[in-house]
GROMACS .gro file of C-alpha atoms in nm:
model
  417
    1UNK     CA    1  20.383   3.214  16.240
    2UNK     CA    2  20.052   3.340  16.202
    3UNK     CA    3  20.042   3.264  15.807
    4UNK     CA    4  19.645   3.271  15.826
    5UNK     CA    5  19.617   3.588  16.044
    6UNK     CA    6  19.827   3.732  15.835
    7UNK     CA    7  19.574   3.601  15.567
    8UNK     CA    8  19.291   3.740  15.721
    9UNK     CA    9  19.431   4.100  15.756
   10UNK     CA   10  19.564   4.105  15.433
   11UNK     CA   11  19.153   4.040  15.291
   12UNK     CA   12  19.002   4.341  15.486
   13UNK     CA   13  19.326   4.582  15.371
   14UNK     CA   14  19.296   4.466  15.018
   15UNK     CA   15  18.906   4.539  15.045
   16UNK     CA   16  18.964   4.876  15.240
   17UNK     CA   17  19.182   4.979  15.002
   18UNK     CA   18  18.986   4.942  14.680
   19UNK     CA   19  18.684   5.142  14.884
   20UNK     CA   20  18.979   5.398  14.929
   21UNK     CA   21  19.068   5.367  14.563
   22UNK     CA   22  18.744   5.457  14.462
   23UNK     CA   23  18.653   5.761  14.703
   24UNK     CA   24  19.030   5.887  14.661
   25UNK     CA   25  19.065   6.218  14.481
   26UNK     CA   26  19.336   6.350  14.312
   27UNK     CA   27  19.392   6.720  14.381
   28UNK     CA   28  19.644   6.985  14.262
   29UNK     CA   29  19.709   7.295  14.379
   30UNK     CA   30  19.380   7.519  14.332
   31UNK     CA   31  19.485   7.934  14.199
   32UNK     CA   32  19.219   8.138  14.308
   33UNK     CA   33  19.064   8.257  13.909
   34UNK     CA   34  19.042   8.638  13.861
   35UNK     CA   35  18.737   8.662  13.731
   36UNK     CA   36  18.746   8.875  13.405
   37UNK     CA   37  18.583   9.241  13.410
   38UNK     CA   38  18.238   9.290  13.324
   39UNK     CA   39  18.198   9.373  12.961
   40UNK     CA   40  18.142   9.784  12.860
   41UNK     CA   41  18.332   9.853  13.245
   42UNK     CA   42  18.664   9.941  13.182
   43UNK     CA   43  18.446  10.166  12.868
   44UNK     CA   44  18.309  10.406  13.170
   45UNK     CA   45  18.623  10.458  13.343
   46UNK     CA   46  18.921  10.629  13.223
   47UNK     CA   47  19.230  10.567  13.356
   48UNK     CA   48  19.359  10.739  13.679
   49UNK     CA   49  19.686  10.910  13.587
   50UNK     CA   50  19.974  10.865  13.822
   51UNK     CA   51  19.976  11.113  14.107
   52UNK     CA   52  20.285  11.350  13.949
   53UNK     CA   53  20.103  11.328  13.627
   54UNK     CA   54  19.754  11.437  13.812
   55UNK     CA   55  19.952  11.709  13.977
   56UNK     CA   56  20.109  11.838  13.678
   57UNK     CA   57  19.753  11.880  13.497
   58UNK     CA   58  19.633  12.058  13.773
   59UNK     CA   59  19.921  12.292  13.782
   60UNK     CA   60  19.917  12.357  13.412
   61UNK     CA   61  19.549  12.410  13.408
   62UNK     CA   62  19.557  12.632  13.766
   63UNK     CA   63  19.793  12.821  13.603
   64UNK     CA   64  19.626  12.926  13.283
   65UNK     CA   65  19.325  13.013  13.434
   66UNK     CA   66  19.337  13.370  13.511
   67UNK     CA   67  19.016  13.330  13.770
   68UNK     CA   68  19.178  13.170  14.107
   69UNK     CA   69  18.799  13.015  14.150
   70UNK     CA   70  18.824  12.863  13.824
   71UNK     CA   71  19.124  12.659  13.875
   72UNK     CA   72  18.971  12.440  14.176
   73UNK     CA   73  18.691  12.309  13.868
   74UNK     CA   74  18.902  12.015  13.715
   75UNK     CA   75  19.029  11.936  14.072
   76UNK     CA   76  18.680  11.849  14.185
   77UNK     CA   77  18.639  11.624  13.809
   78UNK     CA   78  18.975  11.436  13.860
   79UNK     CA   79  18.894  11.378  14.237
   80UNK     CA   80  18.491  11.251  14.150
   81UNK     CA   81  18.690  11.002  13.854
   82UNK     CA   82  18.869  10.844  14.110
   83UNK     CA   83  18.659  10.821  14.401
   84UNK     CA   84  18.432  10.656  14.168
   85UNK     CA   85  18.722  10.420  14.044
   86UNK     CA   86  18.784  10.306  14.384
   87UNK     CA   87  18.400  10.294  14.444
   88UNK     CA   88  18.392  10.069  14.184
   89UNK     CA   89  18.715   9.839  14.207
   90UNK     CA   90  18.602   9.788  14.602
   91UNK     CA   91  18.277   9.638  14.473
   92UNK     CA   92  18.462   9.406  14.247
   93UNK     CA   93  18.681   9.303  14.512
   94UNK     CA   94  18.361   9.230  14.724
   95UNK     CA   95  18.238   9.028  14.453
   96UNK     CA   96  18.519   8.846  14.399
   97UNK     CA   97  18.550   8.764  14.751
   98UNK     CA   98  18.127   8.635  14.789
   99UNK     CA   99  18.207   8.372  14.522
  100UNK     CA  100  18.453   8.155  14.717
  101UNK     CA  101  18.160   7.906  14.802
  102UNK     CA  102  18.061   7.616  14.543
  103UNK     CA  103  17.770   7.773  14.411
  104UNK     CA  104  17.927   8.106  14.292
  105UNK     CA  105  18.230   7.903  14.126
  106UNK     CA  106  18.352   8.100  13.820
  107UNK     CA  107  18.236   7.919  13.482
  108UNK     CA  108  18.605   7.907  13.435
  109UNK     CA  109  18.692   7.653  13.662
  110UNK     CA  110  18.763   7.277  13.583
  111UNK     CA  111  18.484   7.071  13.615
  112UNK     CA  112  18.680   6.795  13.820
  113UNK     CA  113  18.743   7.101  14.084
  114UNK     CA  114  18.398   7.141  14.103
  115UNK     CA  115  18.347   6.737  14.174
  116UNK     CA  116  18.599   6.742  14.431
  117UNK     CA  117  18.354   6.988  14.640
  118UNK     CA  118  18.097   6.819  14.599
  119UNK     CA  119  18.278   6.455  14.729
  120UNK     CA  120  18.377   6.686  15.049
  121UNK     CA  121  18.013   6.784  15.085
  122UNK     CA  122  17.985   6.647  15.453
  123UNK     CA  123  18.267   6.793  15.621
  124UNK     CA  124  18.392   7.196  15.656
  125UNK     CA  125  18.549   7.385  15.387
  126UNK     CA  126  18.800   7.464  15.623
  127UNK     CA  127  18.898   7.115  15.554
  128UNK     CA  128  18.788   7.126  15.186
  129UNK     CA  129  19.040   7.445  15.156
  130UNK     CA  130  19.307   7.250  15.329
  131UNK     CA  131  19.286   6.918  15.117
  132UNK     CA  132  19.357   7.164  14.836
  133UNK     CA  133  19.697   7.134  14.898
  134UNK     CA  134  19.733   6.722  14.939
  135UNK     CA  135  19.827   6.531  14.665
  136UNK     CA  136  19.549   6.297  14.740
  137UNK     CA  137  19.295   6.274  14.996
  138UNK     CA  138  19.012   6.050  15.115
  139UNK     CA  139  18.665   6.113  15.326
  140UNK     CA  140  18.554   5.808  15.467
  141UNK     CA  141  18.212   5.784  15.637
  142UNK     CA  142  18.044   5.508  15.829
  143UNK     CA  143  17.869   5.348  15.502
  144UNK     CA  144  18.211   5.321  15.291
  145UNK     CA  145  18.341   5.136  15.642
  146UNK     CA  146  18.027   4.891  15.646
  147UNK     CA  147  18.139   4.583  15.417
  148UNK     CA  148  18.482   4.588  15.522
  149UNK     CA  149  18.456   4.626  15.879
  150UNK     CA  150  18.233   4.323  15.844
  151UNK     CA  151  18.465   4.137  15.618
  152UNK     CA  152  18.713   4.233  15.955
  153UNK     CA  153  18.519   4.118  16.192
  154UNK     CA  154  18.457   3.779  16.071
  155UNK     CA  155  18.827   3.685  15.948
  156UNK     CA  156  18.924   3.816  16.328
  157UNK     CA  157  18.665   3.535  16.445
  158UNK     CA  158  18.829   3.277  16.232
  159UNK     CA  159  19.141   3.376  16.361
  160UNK     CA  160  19.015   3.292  16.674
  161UNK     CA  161  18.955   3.611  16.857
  162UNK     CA  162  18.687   3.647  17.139
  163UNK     CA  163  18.395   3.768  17.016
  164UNK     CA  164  18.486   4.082  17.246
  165UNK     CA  165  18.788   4.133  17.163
  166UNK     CA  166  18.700   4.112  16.790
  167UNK     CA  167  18.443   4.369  16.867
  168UNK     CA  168  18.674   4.576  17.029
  169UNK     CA  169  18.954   4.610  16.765
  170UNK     CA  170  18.626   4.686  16.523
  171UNK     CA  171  18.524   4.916  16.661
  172UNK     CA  172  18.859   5.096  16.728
  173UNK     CA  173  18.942   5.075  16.357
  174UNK     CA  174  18.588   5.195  16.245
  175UNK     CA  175  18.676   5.530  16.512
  176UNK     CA  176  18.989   5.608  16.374
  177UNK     CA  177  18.896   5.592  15.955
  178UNK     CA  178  18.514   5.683  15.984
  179UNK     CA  179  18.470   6.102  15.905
  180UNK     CA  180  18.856   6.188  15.874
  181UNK     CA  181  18.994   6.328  15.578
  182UNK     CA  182  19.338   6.082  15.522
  183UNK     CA  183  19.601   6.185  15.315
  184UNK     CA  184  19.726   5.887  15.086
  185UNK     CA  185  20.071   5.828  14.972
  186UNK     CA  186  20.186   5.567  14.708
  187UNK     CA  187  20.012   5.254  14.860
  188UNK     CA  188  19.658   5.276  15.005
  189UNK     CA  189  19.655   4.989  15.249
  190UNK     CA  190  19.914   5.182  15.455
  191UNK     CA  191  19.636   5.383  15.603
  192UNK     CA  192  19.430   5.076  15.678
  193UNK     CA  193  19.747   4.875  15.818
  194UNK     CA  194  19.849   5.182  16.076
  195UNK     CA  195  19.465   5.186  16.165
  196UNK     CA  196  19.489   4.779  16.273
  197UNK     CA  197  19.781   4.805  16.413
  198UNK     CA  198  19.692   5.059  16.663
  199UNK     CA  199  19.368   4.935  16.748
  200UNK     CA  200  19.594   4.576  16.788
  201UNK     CA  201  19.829   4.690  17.027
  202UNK     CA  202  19.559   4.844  17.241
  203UNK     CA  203  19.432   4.507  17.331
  204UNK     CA  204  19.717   4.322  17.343
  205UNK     CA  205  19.901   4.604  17.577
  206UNK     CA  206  19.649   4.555  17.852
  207UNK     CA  207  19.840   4.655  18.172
  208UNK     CA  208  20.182   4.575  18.016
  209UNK     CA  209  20.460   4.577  18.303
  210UNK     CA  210  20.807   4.491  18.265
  211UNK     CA  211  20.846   4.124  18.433
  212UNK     CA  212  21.291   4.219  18.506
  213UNK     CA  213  21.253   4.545  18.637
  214UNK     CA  214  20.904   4.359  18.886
  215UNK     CA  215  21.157   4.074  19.022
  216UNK     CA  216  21.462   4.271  19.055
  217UNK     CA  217  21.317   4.522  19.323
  218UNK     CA  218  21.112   4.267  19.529
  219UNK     CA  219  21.238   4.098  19.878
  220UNK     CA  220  21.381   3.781  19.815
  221UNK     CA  221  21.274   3.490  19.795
  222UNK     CA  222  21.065   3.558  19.532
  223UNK     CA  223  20.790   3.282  19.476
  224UNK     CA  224  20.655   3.196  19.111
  225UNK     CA  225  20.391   2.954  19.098
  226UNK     CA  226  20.293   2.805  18.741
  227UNK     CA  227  19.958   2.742  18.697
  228UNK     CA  228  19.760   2.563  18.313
  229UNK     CA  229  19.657   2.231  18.219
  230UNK     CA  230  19.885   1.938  18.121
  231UNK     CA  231  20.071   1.909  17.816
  232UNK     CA  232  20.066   2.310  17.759
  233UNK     CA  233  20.424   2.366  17.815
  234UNK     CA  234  20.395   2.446  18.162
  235UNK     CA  235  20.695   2.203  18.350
  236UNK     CA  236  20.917   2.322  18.003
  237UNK     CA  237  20.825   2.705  18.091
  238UNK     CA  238  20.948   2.668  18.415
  239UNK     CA  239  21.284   2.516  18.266
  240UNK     CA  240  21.289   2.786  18.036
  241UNK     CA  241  21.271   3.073  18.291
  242UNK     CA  242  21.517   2.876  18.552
  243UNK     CA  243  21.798   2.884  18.262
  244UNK     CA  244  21.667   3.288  18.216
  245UNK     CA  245  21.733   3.401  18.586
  246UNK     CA  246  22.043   3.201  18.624
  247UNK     CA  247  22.197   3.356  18.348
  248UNK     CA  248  22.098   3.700  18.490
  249UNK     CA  249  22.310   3.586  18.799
  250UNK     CA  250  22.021   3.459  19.005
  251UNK     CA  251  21.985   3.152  19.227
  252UNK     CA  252  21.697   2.928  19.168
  253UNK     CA  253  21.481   2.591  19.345
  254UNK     CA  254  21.228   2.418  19.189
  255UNK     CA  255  20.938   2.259  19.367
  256UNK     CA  256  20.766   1.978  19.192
  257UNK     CA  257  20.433   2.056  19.302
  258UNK     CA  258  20.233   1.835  19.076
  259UNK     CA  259  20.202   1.555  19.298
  260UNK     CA  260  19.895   1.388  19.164
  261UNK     CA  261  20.095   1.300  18.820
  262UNK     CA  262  20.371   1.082  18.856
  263UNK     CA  263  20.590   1.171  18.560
  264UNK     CA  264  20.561   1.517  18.616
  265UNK     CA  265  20.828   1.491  18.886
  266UNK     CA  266  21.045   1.319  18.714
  267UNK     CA  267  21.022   1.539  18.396
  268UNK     CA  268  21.092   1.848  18.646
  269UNK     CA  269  21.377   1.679  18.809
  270UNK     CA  270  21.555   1.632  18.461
  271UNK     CA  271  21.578   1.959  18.372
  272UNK     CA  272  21.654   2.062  18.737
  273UNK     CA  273  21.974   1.852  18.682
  274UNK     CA  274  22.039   1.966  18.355
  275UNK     CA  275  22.060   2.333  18.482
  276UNK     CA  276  22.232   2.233  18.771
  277UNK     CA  277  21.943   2.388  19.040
  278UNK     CA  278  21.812   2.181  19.357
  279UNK     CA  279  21.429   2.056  19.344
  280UNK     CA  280  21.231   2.002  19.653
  281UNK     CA  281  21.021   1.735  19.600
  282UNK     CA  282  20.819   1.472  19.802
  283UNK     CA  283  20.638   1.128  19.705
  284UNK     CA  284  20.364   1.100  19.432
  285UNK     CA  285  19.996   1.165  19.608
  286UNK     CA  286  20.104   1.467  19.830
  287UNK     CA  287  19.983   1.752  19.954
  288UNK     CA  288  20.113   2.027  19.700
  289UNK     CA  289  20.119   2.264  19.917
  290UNK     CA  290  20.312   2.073  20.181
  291UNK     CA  291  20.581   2.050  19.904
  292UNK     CA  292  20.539   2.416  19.782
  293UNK     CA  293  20.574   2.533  20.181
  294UNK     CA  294  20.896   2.321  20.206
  295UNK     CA  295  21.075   2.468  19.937
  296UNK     CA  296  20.965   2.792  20.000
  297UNK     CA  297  21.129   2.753  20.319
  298UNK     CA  298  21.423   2.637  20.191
  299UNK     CA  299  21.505   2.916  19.986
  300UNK     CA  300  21.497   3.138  20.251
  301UNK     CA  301  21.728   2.922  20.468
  302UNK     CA  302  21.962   2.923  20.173
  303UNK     CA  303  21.912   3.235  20.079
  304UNK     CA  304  21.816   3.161  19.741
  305UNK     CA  305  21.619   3.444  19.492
  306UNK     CA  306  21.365   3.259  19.321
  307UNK     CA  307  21.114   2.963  19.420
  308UNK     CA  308  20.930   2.814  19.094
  309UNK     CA  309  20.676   2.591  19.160
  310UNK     CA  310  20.509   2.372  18.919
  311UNK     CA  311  20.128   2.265  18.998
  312UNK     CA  312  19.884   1.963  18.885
  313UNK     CA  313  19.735   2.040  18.585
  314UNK     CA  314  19.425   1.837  18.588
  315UNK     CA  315  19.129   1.963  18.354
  316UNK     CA  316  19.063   2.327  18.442
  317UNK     CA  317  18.690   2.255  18.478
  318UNK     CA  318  18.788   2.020  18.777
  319UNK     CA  319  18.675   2.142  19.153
  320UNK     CA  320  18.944   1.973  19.342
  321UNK     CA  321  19.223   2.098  19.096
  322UNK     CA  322  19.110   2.448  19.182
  323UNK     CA  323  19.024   2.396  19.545
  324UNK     CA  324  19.419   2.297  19.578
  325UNK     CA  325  19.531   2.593  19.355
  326UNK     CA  326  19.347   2.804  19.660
  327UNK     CA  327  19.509   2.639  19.918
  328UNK     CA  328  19.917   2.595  19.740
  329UNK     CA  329  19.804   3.035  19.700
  330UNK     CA  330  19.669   3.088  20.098
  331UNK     CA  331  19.955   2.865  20.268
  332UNK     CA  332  20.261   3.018  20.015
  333UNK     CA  333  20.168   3.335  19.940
  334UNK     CA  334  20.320   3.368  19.547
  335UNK     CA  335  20.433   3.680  19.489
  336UNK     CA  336  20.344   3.621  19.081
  337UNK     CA  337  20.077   3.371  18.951
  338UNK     CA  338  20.164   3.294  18.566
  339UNK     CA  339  19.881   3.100  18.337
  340UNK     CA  340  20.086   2.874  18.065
  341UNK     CA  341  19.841   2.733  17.815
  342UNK     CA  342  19.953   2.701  17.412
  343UNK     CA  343  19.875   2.972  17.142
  344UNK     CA  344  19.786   2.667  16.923
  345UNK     CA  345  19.484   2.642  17.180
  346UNK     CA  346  19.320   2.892  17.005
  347UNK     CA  347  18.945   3.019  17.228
  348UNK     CA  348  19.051   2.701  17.442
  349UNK     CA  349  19.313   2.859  17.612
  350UNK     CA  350  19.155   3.197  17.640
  351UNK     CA  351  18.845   2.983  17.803
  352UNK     CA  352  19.127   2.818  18.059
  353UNK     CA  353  19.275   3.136  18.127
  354UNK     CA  354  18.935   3.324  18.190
  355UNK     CA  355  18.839   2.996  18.431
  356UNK     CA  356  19.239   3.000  18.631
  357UNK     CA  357  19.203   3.384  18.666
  358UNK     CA  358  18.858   3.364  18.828
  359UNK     CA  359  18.978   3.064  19.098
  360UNK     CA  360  19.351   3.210  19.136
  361UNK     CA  361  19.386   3.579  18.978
  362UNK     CA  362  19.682   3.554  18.796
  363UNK     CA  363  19.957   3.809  18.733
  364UNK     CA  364  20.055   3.768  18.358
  365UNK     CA  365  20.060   3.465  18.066
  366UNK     CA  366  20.308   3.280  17.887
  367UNK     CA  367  20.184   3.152  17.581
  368UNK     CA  368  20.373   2.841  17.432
  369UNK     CA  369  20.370   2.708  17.115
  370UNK     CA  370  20.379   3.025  16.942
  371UNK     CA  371  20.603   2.955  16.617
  372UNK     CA  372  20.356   2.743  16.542
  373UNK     CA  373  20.090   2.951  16.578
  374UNK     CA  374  19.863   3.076  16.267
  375UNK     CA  375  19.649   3.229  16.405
  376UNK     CA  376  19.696   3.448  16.648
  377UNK     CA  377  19.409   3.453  16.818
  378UNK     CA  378  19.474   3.353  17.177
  379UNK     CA  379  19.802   3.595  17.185
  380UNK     CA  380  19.569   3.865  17.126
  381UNK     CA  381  19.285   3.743  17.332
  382UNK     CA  382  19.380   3.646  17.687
  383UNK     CA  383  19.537   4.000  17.767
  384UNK     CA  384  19.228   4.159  17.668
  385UNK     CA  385  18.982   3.875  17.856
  386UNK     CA  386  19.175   3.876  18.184
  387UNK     CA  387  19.269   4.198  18.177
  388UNK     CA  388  19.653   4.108  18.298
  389UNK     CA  389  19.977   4.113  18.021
  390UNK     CA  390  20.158   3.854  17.830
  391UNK     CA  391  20.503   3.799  18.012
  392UNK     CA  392  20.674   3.590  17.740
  393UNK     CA  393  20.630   3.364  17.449
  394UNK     CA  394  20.758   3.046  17.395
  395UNK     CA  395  20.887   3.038  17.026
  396UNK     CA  396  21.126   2.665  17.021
  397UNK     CA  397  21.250   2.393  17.251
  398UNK     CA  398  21.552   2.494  17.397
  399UNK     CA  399  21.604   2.660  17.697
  400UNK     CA  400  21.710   3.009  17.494
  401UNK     CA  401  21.356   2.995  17.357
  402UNK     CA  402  21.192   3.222  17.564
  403UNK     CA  403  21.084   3.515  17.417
  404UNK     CA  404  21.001   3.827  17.645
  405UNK     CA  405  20.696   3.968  17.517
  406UNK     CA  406  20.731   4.279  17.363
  407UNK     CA  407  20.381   4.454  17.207
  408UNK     CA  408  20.583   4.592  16.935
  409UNK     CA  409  20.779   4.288  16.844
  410UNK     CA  410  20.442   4.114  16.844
  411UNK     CA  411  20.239   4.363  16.579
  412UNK     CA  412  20.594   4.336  16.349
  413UNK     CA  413  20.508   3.969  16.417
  414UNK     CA  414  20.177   3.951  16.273
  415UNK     CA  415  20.201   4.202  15.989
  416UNK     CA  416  20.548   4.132  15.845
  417UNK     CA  417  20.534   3.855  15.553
   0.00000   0.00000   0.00000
């Protein structure tokens, strides 16, 4: 799944990474030079003797020297020899210390170390003196970003991202590379693939909540209704989750509240007597919510946890189709609204789910069709447009193939080959 996604990334990383190539530097560790004495210096200073040794010549001379005023003379030489030692080695160490900036390099130092300064020239040398250490290091600024943000930007459209939401994952990746120094290791396009990934799961994470632990703590019964457009998966969904709770020890009943299509309560009732559940049902041309009211009621005569209700899934764009979804909403009160369109759907689906939420604000999405998804696009883009999470993915047929989403899972998803 998502072969040309997948594609798409791989492009901007592969035209990241040459930029990184090209600005990366390769640094060893830098030994501060010592720079060598000025010529004629060590000429005009003699060498201080050792403090015993200093001590013994003043003895021996102090005590040859019949004059006690005489003896203090060579004192007062030795002392003035080393003052002006020190004097002199405190200047050098002054020096020394004035010419840690690029300018005052020593002429002894590499030419490449030189370069390396001058490739840091926009950020501290706090950080210059700390990339020192690095075996390699990058700074990336907002012109070295330019070509392949672009080169982003448009495979993300092609993948069928909103133009938002490509926007948004843009300009997320542009924040986290543009004026950081970035440490390489052995492959390049690791720094560009941990950028993407995080900016991925931002928008895809949108108000993430765990659908298991939000079921298990509410008053029964609790009342699913399943709202999307024919032939998007949406009576199969509601299979899928009725074989999910049962198996988590739950009781289910479906109501087959897509009266205005014929076959669509027949299809329900077949899996409804495959999984062995009761389906409340009433003749073709009914009110929907009549039907959705009855088995709501029946659950809690029965005392039964869960009430899924499938709904008519006339064209989205059509006033009586919404009008009802209003009135199944006011006269059951759902405690979860779930949008079921395909992943295949591409901007389609993210157009139907933007259109649903703004009628009937739904809770979460479950996006079918996804193992054949290539792109990608609508798994990443309804989250962020509605601003409410993906609940699960359909990934097969069978009733087992409902897959809870999972933002991680997804981004191993998309980036694994």
């Amino acid at each position: 799944m998502f072969n040309k996604f997948k594609e798409k990334l791989g492009n901007f990383k592969k035209a990241l990474s040459r930029t990184i190539d090209d600005k990366a530097v390769d640094i060893e560790p830098v030994v501060e030079p010592v720079p060598e004495a000025e010529e004629g210096f060590e000429e005009d200073i003699e060498p201080i003797p050792e403090e015993e040794a200093l001590e013994t010549l003043i003895e021996e001379e102090s005590y040859e020297a019949e004059p006690v005023t005489v003896a203090t003379t060579p004192v007062r030489i030795e002392d003035r020899k080393k003052a002006e030692y020190r004097k002199k080695l405190e200047n050098r160490k002054k020096a020394i210390e004035s010419k840690t900036e690029e300018e005052n390099l020593p002429e002894n130092v590499p030419e490449e170390k030189k370069g390396f300064f001058k490739k840091f020239s926009n950020i501290g040398f706090t950080k210059k003196a700390k990339a020192l250490v690095l075996n390699r290091e990058v700074y990336l600024d907002s012109k070295d970003l330019e070509e392949p943000l672009w080169e982003l930007e448009m495979g993300l459209l092609e993948s069928d991202l909103a133009l938002s939401v490509s926007e948004a994952i843009v300009e997320s990746v542009k924040k986290q590379l543009t004026g950081t120094t970035k440490r390489i290791g052995s492959n390049t396009g690791e720094i560009v693939e941990e950028a993407l990934k995080k900016a991925i799961i931002e928008v895809v994470s949108a108000n993430t909540f765990d659908f298991d632990e939000y079921v298990r703590d509410k008053e029964r019964p609790v009342h699913i209704v399943f709202v999307g457009i024919n032939g998007t998966g949406k009576t199969t969904s509601i299979a899928k989750m009725t074989h999910r709770l049962l198996k988590s020890d739950y009781s289910v009943v479906l109501a087959a509240g897509d009266t205005f299509r014929a076959g669509a309560i027949d299809q329900l009732g077949i899996h409804a007597d495959r999984l062995g559940v009761k389906m409340i049902k009433h003749q073709p041309g009914a009110d929907p919510a009549a039907v959705i009211y009855d088995a709501v009621q029946y659950a809690r005569g029965h005392k039964i946890d869960f009430v899924l209700s499938d709904t008519a899934g006339r064209m989205h764009t059509n006033l009586n189709l919404m009008s009802q979804m209003e009135k199944i909403c006011r006269v059951s009160t759902p405690d979860l609204i779930i949008f079921v369109d395909e992943a295949v759907a591409g901007n389609d689906a993210v157009e139907r789910a933007a259109q649903f939420n703004d009628a009937v604000p739904i809770d979460g999405s479950i996006l079918t069709k996804i193992d054949a998804d290539a792109k990608g696009g609508a798994a990443i883009s309804i989250a962020y447009i509605t601003g409410k999470p993906i609940l699960f993915f359909g990934i097969g047929q069978g009733y087992e193939d409902l897959q809870k989403f999972d933002p991680e899972w997804f981004i191993d998803q998309l980036f694994n080959q």
